[in-house]
mmCIF file with all atom_site columns, C-alpha atoms in Angstrom:
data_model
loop_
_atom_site.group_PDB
_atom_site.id
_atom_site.type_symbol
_atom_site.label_atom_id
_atom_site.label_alt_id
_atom_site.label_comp_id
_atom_site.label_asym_id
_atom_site.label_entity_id
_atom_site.label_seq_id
_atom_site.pdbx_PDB_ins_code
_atom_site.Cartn_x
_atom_site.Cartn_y
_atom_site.Cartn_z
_atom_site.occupancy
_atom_site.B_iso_or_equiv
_atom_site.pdbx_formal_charge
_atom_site.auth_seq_id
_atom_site.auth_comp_id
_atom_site.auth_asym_id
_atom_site.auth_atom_id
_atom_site.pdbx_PDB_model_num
ATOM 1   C CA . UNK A 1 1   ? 0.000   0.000  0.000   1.00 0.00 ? 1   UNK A CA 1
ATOM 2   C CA . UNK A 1 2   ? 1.159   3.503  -0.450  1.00 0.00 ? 2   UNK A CA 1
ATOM 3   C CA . UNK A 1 3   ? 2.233   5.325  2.547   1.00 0.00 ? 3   UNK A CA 1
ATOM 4   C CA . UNK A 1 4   ? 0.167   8.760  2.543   1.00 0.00 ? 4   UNK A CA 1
ATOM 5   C CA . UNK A 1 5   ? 2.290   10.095 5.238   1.00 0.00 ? 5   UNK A CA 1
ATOM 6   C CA . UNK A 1 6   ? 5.163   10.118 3.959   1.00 0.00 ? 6   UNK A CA 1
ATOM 7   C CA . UNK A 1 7   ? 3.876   12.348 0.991   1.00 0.00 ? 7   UNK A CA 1
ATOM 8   C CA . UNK A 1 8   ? 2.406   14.711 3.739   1.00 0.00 ? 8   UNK A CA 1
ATOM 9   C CA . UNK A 1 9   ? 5.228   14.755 5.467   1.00 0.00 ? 9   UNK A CA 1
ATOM 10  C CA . UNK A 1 10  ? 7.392   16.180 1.633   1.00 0.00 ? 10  UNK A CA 1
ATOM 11  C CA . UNK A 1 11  ? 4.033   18.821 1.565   1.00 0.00 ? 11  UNK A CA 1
ATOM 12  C CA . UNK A 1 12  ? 4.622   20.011 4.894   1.00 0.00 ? 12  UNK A CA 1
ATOM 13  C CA . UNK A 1 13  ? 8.707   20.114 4.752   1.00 0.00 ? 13  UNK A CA 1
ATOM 14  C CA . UNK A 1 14  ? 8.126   21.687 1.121   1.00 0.00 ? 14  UNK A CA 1
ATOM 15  C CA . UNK A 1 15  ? 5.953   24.224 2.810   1.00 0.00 ? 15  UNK A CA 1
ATOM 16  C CA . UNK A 1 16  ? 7.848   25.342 5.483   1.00 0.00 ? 16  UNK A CA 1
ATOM 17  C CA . UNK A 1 17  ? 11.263  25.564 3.253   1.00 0.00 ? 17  UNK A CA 1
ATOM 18  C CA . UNK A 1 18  ? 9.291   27.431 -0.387  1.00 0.00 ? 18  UNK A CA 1
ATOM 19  C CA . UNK A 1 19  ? 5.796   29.393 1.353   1.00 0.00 ? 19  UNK A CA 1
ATOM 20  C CA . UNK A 1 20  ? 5.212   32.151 3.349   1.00 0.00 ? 20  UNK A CA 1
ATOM 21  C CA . UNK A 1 21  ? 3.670   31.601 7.137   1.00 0.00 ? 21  UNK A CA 1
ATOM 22  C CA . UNK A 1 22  ? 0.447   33.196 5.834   1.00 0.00 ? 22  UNK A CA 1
ATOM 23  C CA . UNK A 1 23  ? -0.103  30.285 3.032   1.00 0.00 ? 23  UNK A CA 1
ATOM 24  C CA . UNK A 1 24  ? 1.292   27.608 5.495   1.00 0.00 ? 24  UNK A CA 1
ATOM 25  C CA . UNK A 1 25  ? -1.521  27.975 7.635   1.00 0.00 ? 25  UNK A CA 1
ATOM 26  C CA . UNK A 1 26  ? -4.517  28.338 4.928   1.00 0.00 ? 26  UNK A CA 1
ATOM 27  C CA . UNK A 1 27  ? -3.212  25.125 3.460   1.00 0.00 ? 27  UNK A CA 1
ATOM 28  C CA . UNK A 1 28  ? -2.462  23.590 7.025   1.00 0.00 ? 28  UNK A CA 1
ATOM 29  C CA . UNK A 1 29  ? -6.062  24.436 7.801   1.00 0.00 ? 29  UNK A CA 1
ATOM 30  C CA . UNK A 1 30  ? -7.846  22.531 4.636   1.00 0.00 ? 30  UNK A CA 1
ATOM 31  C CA . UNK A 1 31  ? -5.832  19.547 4.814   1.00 0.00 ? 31  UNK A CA 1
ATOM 32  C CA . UNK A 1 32  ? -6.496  19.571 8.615   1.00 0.00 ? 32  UNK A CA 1
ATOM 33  C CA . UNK A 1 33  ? -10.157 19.082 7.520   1.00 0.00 ? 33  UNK A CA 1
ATOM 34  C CA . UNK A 1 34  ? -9.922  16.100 5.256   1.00 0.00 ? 34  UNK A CA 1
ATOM 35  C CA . UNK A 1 35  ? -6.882  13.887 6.618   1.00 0.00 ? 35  UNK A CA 1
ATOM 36  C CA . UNK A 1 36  ? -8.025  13.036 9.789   1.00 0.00 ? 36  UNK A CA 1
ATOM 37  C CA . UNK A 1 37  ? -11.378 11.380 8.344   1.00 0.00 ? 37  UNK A CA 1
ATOM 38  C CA . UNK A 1 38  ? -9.110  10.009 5.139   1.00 0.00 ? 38  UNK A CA 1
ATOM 39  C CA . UNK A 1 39  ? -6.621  8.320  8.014   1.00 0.00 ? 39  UNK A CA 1
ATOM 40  C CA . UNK A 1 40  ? -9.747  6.823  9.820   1.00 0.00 ? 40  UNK A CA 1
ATOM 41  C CA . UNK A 1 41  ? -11.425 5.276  6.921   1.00 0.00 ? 41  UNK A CA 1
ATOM 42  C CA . UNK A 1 42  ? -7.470  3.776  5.785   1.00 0.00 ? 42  UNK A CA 1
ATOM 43  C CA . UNK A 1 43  ? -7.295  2.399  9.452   1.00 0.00 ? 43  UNK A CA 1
ATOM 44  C CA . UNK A 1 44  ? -10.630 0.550  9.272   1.00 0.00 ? 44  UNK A CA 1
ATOM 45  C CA . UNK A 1 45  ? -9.385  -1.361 6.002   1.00 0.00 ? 45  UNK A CA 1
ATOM 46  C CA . UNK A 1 46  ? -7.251  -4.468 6.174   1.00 0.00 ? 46  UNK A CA 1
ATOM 47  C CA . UNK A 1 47  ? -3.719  -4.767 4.031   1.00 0.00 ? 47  UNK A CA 1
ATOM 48  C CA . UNK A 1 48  ? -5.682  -6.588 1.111   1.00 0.00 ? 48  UNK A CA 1
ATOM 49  C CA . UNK A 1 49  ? -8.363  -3.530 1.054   1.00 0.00 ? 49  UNK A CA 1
ATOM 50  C CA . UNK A 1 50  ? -5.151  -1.347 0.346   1.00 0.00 ? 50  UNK A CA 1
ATOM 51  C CA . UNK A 1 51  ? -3.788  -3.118 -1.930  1.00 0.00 ? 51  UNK A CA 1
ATOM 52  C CA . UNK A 1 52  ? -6.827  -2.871 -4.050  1.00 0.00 ? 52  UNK A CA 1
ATOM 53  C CA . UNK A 1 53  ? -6.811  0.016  -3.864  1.00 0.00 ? 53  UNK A CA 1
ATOM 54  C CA . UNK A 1 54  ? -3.371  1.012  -4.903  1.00 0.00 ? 54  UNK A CA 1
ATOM 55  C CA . UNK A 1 55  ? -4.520  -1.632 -7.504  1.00 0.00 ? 55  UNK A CA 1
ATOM 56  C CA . UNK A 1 56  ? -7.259  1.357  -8.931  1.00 0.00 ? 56  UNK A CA 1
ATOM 57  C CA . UNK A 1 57  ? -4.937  3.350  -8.891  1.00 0.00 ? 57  UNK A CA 1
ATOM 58  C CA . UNK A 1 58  ? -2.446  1.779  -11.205 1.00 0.00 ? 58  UNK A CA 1
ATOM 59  C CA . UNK A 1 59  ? -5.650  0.903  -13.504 1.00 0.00 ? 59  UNK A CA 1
ATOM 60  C CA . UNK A 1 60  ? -6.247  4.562  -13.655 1.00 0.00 ? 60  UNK A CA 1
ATOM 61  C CA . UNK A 1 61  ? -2.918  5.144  -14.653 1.00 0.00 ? 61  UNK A CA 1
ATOM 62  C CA . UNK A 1 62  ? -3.548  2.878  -17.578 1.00 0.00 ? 62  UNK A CA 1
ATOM 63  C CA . UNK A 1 63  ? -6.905  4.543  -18.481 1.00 0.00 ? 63  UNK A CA 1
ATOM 64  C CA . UNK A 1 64  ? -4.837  7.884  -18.991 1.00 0.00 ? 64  UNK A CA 1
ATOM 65  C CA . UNK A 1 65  ? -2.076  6.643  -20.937 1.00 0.00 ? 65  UNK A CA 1
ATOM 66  C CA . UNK A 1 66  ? -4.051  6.168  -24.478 1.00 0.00 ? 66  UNK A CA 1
ATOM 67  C CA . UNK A 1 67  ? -5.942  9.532  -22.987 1.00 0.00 ? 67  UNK A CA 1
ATOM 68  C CA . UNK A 1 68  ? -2.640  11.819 -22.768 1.00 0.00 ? 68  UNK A CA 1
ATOM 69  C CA . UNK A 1 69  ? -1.179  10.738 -25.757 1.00 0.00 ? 69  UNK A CA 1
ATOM 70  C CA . UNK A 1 70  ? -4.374  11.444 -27.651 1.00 0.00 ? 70  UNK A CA 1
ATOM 71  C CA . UNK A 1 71  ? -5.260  14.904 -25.630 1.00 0.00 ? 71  UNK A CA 1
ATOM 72  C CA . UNK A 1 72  ? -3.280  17.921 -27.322 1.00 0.00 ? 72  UNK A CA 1
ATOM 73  C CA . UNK A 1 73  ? -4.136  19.862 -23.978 1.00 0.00 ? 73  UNK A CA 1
ATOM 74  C CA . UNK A 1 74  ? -1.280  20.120 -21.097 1.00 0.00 ? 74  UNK A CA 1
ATOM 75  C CA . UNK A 1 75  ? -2.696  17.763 -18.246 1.00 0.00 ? 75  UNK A CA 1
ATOM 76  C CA . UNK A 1 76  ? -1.303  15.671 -15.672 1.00 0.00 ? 76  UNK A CA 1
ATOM 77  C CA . UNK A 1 77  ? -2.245  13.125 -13.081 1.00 0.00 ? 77  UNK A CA 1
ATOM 78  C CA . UNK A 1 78  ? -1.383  13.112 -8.853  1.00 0.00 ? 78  UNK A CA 1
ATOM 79  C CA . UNK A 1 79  ? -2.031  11.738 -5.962  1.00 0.00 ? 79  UNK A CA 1
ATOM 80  C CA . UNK A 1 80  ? -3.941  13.243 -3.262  1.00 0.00 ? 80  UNK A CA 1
ATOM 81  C CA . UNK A 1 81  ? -1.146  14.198 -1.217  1.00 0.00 ? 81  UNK A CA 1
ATOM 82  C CA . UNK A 1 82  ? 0.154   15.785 -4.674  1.00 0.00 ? 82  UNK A CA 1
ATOM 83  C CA . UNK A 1 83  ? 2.684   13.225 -6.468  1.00 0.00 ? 83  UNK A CA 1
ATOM 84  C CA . UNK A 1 84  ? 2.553   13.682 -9.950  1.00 0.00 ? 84  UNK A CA 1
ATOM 85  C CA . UNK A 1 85  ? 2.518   10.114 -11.701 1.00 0.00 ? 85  UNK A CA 1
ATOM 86  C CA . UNK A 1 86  ? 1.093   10.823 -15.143 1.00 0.00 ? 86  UNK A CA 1
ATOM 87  C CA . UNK A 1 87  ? 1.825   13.657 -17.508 1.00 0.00 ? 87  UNK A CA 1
ATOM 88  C CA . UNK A 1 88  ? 1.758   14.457 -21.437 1.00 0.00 ? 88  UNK A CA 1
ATOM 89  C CA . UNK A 1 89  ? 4.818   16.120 -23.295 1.00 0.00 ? 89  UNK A CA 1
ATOM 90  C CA . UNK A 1 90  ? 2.389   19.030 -23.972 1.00 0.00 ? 90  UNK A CA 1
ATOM 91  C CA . UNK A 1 91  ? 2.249   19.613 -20.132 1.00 0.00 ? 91  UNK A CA 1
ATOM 92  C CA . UNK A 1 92  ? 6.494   18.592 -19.921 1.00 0.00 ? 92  UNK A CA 1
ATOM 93  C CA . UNK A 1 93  ? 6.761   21.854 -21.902 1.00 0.00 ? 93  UNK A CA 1
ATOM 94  C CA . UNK A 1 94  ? 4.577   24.057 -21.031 1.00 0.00 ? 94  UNK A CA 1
ATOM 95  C CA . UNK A 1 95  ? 6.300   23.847 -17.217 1.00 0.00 ? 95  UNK A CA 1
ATOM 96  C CA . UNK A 1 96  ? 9.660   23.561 -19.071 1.00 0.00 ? 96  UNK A CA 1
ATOM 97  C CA . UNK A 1 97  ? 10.552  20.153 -17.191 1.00 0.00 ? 97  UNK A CA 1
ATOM 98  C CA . UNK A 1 98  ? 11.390  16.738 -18.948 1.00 0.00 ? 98  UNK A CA 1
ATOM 99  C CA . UNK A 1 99  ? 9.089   14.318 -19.404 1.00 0.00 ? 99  UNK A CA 1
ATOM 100 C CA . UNK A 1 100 ? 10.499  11.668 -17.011 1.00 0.00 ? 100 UNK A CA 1
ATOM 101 C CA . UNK A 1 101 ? 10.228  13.663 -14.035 1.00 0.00 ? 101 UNK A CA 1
ATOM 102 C CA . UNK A 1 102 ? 6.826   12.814 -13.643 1.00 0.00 ? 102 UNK A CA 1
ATOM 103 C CA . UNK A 1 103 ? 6.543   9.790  -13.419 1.00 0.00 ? 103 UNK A CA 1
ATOM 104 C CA . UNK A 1 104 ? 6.392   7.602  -9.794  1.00 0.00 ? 104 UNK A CA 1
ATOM 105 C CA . UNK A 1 105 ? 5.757   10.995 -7.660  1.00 0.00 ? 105 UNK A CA 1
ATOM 106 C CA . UNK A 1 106 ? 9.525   12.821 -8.502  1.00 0.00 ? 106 UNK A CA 1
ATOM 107 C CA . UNK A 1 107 ? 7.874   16.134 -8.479  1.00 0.00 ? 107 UNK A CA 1
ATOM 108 C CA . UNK A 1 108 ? 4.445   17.118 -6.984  1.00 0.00 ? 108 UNK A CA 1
ATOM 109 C CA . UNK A 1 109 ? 1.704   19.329 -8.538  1.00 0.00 ? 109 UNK A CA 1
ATOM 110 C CA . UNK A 1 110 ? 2.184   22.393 -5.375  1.00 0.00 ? 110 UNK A CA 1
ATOM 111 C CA . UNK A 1 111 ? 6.215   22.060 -6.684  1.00 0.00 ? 111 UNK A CA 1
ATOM 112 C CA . UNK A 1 112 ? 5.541   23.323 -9.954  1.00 0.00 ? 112 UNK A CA 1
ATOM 113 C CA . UNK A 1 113 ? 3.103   26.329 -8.807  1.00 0.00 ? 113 UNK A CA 1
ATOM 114 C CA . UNK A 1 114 ? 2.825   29.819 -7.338  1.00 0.00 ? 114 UNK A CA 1
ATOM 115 C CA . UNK A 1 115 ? 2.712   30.199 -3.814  1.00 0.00 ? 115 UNK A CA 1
ATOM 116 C CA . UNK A 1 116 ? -0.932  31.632 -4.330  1.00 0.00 ? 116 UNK A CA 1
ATOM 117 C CA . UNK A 1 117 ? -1.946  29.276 -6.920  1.00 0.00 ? 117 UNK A CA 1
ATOM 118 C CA . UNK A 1 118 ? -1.424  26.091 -4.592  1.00 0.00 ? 118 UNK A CA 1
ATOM 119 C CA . UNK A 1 119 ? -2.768  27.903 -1.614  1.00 0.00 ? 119 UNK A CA 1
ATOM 120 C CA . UNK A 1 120 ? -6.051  28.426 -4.347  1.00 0.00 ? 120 UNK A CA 1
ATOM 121 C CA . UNK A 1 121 ? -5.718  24.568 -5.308  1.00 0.00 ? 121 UNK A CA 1
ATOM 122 C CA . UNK A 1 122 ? -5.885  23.332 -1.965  1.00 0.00 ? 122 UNK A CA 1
ATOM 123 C CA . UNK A 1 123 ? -8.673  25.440 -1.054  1.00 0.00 ? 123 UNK A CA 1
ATOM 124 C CA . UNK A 1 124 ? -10.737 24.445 -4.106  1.00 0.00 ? 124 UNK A CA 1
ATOM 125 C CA . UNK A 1 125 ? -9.961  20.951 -3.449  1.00 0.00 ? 125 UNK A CA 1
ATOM 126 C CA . UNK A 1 126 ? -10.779 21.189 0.352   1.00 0.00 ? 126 UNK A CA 1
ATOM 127 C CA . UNK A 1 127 ? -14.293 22.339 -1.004  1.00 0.00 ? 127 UNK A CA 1
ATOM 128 C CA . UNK A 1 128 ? -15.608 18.772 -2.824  1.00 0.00 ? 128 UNK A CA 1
ATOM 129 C CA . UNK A 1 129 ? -12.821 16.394 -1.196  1.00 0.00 ? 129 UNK A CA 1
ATOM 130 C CA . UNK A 1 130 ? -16.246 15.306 1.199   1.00 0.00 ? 130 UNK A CA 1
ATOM 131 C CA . UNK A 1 131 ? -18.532 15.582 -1.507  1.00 0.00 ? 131 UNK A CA 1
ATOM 132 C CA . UNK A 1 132 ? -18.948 12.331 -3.532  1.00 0.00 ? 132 UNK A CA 1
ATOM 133 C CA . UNK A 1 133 ? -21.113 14.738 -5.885  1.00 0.00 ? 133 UNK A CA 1
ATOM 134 C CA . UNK A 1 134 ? -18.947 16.931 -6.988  1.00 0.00 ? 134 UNK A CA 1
ATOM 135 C CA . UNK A 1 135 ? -15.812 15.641 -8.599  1.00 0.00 ? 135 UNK A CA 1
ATOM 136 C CA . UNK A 1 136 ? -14.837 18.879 -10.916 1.00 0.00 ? 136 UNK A CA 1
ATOM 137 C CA . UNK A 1 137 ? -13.368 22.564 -10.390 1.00 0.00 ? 137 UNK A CA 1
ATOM 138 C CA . UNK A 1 138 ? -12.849 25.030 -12.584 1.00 0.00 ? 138 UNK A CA 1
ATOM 139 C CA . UNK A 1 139 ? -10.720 27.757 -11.713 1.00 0.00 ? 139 UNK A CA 1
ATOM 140 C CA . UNK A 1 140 ? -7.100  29.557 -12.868 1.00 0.00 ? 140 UNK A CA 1
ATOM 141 C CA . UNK A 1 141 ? -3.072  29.495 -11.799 1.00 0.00 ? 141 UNK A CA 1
ATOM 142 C CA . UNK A 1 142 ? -0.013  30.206 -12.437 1.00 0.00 ? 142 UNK A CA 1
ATOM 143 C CA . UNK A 1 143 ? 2.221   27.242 -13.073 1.00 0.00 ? 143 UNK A CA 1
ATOM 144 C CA . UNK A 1 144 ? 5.921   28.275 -11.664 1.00 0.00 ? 144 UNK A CA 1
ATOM 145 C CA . UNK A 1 145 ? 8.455   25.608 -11.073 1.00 0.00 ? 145 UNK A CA 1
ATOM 146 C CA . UNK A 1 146 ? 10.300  25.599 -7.488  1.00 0.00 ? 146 UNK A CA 1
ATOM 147 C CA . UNK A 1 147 ? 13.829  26.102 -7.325  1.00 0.00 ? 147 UNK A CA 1
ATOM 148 C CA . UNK A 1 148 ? 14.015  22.494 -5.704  1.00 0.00 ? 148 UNK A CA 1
ATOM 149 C CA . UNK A 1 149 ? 12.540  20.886 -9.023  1.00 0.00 ? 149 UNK A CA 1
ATOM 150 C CA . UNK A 1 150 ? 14.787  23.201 -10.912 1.00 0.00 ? 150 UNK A CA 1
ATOM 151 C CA . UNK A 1 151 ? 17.468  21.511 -8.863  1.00 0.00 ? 151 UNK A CA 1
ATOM 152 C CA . UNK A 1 152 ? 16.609  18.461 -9.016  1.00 0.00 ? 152 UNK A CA 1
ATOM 153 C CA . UNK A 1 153 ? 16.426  18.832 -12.824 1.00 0.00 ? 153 UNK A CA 1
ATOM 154 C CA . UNK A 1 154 ? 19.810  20.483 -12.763 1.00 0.00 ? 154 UNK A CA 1
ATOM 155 C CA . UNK A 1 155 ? 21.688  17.436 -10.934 1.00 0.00 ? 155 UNK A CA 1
ATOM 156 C CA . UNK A 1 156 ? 19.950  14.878 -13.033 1.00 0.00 ? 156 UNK A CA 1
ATOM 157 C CA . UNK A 1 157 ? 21.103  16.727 -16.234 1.00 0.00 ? 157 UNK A CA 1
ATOM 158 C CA . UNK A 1 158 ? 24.950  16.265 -14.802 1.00 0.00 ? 158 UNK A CA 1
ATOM 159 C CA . UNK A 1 159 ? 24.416  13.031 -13.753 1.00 0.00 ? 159 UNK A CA 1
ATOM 160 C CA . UNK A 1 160 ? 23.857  14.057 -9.982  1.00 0.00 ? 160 UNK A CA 1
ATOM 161 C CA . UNK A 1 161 ? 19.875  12.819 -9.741  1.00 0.00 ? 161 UNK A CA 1
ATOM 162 C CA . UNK A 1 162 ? 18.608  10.286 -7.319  1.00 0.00 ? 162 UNK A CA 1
ATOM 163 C CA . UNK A 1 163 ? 19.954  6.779  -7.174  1.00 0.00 ? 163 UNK A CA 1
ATOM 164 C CA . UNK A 1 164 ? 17.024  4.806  -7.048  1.00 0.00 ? 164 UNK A CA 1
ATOM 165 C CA . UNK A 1 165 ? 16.969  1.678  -9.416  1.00 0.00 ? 165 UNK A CA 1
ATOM 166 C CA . UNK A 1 166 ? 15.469  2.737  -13.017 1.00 0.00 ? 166 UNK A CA 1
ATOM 167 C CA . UNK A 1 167 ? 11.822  1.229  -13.057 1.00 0.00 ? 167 UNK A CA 1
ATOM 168 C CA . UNK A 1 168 ? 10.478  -0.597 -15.563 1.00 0.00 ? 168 UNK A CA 1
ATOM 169 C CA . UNK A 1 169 ? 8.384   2.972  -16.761 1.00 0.00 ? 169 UNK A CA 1
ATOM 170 C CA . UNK A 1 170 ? 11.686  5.095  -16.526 1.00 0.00 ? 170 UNK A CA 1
ATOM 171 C CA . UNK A 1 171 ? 13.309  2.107  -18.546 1.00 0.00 ? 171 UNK A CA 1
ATOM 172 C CA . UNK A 1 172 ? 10.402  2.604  -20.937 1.00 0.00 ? 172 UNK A CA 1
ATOM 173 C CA . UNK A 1 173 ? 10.838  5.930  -21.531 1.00 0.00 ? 173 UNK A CA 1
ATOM 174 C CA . UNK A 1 174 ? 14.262  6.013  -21.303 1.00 0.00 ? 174 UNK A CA 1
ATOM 175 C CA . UNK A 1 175 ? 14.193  3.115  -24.944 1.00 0.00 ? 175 UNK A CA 1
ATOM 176 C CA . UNK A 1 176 ? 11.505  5.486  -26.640 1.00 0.00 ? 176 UNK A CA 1
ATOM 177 C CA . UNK A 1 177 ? 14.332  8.276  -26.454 1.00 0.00 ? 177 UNK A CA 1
ATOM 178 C CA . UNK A 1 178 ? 11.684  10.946 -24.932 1.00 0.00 ? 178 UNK A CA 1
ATOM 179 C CA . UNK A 1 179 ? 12.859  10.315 -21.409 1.00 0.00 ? 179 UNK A CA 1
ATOM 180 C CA . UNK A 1 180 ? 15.622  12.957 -20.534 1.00 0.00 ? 180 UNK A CA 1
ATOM 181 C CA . UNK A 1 181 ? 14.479  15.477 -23.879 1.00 0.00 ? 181 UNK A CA 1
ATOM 182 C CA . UNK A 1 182 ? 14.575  19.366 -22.588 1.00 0.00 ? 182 UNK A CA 1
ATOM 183 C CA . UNK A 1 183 ? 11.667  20.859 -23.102 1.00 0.00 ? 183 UNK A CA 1
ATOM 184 C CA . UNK A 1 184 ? 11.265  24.201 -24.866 1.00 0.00 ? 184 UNK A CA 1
ATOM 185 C CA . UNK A 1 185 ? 10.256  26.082 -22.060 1.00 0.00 ? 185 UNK A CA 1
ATOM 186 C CA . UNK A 1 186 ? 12.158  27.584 -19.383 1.00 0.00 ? 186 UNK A CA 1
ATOM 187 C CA . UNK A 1 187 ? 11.767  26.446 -16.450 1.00 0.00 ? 187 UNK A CA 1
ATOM 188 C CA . UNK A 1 188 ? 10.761  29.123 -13.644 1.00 0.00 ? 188 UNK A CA 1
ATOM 189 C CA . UNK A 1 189 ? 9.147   31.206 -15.922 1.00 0.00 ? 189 UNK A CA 1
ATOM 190 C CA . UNK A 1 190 ? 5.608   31.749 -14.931 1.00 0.00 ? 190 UNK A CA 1
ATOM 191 C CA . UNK A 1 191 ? 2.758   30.709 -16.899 1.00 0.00 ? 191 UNK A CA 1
ATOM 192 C CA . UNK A 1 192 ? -0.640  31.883 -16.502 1.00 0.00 ? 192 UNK A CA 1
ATOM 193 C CA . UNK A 1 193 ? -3.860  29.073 -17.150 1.00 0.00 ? 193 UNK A CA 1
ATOM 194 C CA . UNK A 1 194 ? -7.138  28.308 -17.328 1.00 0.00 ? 194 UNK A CA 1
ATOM 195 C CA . UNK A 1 195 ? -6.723  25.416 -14.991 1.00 0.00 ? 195 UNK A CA 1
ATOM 196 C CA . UNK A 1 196 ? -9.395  22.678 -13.902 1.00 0.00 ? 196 UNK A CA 1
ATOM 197 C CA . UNK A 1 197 ? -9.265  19.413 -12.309 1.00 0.00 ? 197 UNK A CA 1
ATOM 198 C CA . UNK A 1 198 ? -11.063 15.981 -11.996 1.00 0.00 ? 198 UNK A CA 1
ATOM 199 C CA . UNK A 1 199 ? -11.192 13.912 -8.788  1.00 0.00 ? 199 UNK A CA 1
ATOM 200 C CA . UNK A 1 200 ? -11.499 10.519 -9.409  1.00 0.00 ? 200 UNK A CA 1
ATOM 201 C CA . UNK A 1 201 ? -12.723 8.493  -6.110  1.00 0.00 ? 201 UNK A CA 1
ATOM 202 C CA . UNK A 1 202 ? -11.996 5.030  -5.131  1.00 0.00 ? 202 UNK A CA 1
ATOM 203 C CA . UNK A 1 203 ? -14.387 2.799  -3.510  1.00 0.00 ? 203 UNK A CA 1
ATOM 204 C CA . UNK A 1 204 ? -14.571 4.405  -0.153  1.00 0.00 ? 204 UNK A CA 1
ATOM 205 C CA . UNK A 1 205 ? -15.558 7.754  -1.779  1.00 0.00 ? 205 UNK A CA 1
ATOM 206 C CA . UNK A 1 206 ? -11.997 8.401  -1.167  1.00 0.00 ? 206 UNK A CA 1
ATOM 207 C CA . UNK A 1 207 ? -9.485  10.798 -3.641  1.00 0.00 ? 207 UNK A CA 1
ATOM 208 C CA . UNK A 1 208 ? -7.466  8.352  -5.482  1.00 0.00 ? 208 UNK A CA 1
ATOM 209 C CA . UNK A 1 209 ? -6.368  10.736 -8.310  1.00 0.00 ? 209 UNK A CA 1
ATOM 210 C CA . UNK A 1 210 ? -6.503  14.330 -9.097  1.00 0.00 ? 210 UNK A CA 1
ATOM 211 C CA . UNK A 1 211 ? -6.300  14.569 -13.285 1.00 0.00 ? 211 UNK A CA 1
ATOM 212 C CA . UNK A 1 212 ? -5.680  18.516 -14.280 1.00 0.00 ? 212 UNK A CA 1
ATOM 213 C CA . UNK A 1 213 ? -5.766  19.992 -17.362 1.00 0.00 ? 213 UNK A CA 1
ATOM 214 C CA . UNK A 1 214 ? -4.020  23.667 -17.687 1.00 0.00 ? 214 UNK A CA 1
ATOM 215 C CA . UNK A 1 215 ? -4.815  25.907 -20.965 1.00 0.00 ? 215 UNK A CA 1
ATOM 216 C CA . UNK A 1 216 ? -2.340  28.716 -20.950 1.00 0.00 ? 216 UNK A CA 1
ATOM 217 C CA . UNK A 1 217 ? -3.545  32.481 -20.991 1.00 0.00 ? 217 UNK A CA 1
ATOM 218 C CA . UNK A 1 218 ? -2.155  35.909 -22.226 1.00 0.00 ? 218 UNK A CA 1
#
């Protein structure tokens, strides 16, 4: 099963190193709101109930392949707590980031936005994370990659990045020749978009992925 704490313990370390006191605390007081109930419906299930579930999840992953490559609009796909484990080249360069960095949670969706655009995400997603009838928002950003993904994107390029063995999806990518491609934009640079996102709910009414699509703006 995936371990949910872990990613909000990155959100919470990301916070207090990249946002300002001000946004800490809005964001600090939606996820307050939903993550208790979230960790009392996770305790009730047994180890096989999680692995289903992490089981939907890599089915939706599956669902969105044929659907990225098709869709000419920048979108991605995360995990509640904010992973990024799906995304299209369109998005890759629109954020100016290569394509295999998101993939298997390497950079979150609050990494690569304003400080007042996540603030605004969380907030919007606070308001239908209870409500099993609404599963869409519609609203706007500013996508801005973090110096730490910059980084990160920096070390990989000299040969610096992470050690972890190369998955079978990195491998993937890596034989298609798309994997370490720069894209076109620069990264940093902010970019202003029409921005909505999709919840998509496991069996327990529960968030099991957040799909965004981002149509940039003058």
């Amino acid at each position: 099963p995936y371990n949910y704490v872990k990613g909000y313990a990155r959100m919470q370390q990301f916070m207090e190193t990249n946002l300002g006191r001000a946004s800490i605390m809005r964001i600090l007081d939606v996820v307050n709101t939903f993550r208790p109930t979230f960790r009392s419906i996770a305790q009730a299930l047994t180890d096989i109930d999680l692995l289903l579930v992490e089981e939907g999840f890599e089915r939706l992953l599956l669902d969105y392949d044929a659907v990225f490559n098709a869709f000419g609009v920048p979108a991605c796909l995360w995990r509640r707590t904010g992973e990024i484990y799906k995304a299209n080249r369109e998005f890759a360069d629109l954020v100016g980031v290569p394509l295999s960095f998101f993939h298997e949670g390497r950079v979150c969706i609050y990494e690569i936005m304003s400080e007042a655009s996540a603030v605004n995400y969380w907030e919007k997603y606070g308001e239908i994370a209870f409500d099993a009838s609404q599963k869409a928002v519609l609203t706007t950003c500013v996508l801005q990659t973090s110096a730490s993904v910059r980084s990160l994107v920096h070390r990989a390029a000299k040969g610096l990045g992470d050690a972890r063995p190369m998955s079978s999806s990195r491998m993937a990518l890596a034989i298609s020749g798309v994997a370490d491609q720069p894209s076109p934009s620069q990264p940093g640079r902010p970019v202003r978009c029409c921005f909505s996102f999709t919840l998509r709910r496991d069996k327990y009414k529960i968030p099991l992925g957040i799909i965004g699509n981002f149509i940039p703006t003058p």
